[in-house]
PDB file of C-alpha atoms in Angstrom:
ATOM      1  CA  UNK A  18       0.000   0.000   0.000  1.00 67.00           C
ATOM      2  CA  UNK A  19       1.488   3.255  -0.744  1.00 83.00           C
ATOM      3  CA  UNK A  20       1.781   5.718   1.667  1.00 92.00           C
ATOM      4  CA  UNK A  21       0.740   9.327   1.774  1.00 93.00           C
ATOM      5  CA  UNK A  22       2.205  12.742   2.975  1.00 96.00           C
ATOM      6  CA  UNK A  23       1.105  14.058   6.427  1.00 97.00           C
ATOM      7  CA  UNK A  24       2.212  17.809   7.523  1.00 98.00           C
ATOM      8  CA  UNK A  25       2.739  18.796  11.260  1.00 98.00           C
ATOM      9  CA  UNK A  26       3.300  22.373  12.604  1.00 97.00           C
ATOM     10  CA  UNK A  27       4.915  22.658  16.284  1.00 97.00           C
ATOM     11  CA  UNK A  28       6.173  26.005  17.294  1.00 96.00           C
ATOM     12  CA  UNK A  29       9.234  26.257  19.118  1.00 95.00           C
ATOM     13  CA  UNK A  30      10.505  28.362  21.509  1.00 91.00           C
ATOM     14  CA  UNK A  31      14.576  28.870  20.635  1.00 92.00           C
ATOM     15  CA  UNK A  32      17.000  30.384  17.892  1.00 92.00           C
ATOM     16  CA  UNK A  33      17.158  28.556  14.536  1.00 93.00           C
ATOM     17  CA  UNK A  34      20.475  28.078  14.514  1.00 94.00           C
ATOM     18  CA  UNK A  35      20.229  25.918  17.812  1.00 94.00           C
ATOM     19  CA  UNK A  36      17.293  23.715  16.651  1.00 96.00           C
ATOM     20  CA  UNK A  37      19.213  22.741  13.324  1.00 97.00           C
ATOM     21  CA  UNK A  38      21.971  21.480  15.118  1.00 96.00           C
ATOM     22  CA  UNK A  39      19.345  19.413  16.932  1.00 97.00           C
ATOM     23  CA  UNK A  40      17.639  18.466  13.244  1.00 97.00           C
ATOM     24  CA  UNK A  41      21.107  17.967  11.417  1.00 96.00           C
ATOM     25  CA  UNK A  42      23.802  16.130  13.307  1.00 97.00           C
ATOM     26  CA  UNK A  43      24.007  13.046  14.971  1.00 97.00           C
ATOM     27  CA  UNK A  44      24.821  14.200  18.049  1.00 97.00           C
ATOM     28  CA  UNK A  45      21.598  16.654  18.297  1.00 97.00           C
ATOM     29  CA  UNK A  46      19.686  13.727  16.683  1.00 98.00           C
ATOM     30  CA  UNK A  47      20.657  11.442  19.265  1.00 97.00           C
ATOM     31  CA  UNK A  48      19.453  14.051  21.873  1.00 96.00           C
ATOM     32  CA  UNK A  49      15.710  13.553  21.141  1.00 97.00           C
ATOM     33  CA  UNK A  50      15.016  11.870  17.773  1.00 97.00           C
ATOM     34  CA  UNK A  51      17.004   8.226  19.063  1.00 97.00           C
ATOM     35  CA  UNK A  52      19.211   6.508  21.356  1.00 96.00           C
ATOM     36  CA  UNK A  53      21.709   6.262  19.257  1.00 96.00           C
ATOM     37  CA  UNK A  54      22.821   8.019  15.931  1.00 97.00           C
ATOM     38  CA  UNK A  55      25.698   7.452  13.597  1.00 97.00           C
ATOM     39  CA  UNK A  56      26.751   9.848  10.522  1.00 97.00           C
ATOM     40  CA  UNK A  57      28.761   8.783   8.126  1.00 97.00           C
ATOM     41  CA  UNK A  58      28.703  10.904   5.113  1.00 96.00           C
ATOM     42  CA  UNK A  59      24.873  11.138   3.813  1.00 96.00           C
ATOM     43  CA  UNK A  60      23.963   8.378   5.593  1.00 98.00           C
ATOM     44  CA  UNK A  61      23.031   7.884   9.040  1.00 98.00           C
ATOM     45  CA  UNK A  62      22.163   5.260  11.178  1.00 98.00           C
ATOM     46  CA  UNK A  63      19.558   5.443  13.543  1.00 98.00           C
ATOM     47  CA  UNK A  64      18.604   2.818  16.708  1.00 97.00           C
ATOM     48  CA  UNK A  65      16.079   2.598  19.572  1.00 96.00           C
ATOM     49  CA  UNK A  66      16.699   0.154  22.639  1.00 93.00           C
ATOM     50  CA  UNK A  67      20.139  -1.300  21.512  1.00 88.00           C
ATOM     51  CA  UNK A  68      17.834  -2.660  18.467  1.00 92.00           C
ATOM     52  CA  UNK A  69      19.597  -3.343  14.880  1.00 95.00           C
ATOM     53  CA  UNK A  70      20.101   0.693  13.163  1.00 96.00           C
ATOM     54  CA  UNK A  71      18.046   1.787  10.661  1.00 97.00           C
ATOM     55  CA  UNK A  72      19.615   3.942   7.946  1.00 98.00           C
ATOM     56  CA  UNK A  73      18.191   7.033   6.401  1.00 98.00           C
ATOM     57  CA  UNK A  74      20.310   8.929   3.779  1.00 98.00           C
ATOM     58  CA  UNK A  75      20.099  12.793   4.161  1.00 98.00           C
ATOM     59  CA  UNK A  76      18.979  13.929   0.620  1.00 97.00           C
ATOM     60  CA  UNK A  77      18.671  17.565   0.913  1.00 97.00           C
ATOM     61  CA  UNK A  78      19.433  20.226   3.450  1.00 97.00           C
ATOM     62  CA  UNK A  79      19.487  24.014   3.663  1.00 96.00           C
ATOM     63  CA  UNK A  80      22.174  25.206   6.828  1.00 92.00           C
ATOM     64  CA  UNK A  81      19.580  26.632   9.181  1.00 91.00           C
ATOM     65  CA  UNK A  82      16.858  25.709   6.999  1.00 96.00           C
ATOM     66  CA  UNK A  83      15.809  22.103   6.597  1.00 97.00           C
ATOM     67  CA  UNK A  84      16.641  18.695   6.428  1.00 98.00           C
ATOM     68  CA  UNK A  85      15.502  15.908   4.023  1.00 98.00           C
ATOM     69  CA  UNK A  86      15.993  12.124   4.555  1.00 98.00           C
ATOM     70  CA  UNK A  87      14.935   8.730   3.480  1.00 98.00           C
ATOM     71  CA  UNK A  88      14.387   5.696   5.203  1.00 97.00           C
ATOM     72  CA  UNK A  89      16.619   3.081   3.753  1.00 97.00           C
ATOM     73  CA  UNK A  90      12.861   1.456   3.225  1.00 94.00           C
ATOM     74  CA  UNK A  91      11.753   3.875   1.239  1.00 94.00           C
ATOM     75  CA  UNK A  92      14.581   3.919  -1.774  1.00 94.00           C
ATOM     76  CA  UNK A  93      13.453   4.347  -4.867  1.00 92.00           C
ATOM     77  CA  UNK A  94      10.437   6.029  -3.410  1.00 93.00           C
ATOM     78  CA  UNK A  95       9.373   9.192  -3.478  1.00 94.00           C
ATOM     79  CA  UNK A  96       8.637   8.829   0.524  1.00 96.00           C
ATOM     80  CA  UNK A  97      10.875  11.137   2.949  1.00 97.00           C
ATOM     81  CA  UNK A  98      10.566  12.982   6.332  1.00 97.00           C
ATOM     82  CA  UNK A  99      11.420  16.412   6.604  1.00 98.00           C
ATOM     83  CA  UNK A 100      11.698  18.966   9.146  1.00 98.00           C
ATOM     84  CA  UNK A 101      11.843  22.406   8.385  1.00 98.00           C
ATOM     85  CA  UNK A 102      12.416  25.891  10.499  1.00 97.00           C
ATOM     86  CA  UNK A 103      10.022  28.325   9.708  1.00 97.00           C
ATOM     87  CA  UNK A 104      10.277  31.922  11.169  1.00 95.00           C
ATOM     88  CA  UNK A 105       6.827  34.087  10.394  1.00 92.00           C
ATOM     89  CA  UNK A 106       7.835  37.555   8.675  1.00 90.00           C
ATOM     90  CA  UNK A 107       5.906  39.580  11.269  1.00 92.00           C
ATOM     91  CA  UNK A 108       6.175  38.010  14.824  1.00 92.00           C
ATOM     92  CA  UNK A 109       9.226  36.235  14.084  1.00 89.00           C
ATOM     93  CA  UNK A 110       7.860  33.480  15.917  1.00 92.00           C
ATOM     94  CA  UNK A 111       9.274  30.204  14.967  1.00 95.00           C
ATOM     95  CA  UNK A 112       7.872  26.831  14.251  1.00 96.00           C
ATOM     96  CA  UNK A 113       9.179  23.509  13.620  1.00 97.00           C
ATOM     97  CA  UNK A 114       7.113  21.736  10.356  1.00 98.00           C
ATOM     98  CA  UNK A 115       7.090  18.367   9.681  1.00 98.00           C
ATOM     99  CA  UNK A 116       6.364  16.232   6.712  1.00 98.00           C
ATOM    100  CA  UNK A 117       6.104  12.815   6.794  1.00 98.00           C
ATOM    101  CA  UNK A 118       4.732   9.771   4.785  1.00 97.00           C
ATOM    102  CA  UNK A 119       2.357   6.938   6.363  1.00 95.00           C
ATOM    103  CA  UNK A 120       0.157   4.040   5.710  1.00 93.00           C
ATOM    104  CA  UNK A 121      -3.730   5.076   5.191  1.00 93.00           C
ATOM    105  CA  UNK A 122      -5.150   4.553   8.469  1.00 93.00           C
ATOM    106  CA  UNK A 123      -2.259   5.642  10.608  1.00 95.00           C
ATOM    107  CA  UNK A 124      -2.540   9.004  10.622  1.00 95.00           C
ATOM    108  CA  UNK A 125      -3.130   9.856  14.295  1.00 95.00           C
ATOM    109  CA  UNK A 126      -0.428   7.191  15.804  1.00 96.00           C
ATOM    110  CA  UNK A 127       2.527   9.095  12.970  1.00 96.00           C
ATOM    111  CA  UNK A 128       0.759  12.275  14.947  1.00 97.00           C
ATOM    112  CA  UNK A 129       1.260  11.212  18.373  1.00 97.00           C
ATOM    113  CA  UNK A 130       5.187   9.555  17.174  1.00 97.00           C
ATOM    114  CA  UNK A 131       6.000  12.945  16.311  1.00 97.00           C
ATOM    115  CA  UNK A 132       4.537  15.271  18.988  1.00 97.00           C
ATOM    116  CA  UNK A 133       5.958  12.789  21.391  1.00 97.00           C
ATOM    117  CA  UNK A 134       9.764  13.583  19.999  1.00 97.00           C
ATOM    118  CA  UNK A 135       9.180  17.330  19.672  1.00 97.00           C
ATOM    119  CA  UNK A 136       8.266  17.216  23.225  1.00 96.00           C
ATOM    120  CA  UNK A 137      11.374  15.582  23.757  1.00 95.00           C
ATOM    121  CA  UNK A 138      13.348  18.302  21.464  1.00 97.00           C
ATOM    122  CA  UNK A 139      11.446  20.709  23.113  1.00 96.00           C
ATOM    123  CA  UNK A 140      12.844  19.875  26.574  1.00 95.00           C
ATOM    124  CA  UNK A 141      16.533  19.014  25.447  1.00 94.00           C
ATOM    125  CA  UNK A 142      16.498  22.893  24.392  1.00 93.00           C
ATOM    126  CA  UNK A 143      14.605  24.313  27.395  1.00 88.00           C
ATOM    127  CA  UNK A 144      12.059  25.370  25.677  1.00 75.00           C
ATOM    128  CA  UNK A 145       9.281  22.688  27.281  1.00 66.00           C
TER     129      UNK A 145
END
């Protein structure tokens, strides 16, 4: 079944150049996002509970901007997860947005999965 793309908004309460250090190395990634995480070029290597890693190449970035990767699953897909900064013109208040892919039908568990790890990221930056 193919899956189809979800979109989450979560504003944060930090600079931008903090939170992409949190979104685009493996040492902010392992902060909040999983136990453990492993770079190694493109590709990194991500694993929950001392389980086997599960790789995800990054496939497009912008420095303090986004990030783009995709499950090793997902090659030759058009399937990703992305997380982007946002900063609104006018307040300059900033959000985190997310876009995902899931099965039909999962929808509100993918929503709880990622409000779960932004609260996480939220309190590794102090901004809970």
């Amino acid at each position: 079944m193919a899956k189809h793309k979800v979109h989450y908004e979560f504003p944060m309460h930090c600079l931008s150049e903090i939170l992409y250090e949190y979104l685009a190395t493996a040492e902010g990634l392992s902060e909040w996002f999983a136990d453990d995480v492993v770079e190694k070029g493109d590709d990194f290597y991500f694993s929950w509970g001392g389980g086997p890693a599960e790789k995800a190449t990054l496939i497009r970035y912008k420095p303090e901007g986004f990030v783009r990767f995709r499950w090793e699953e997902d090659e030759g897909t058009k399937n990703f997860f992305e997380m982007t900064i946002v900063i609104d013109d006018i307040t300059e208040d900033l959000a985190l947005n997310i876009t995902d892919f899931c099965e039909q039908g999962d929808e509100e568990e993918n929503a709880m999965y990622w409000e779960n790890l932004i609260e996480n990221l939220r309190i590794k930056l102090g901004a809970a």
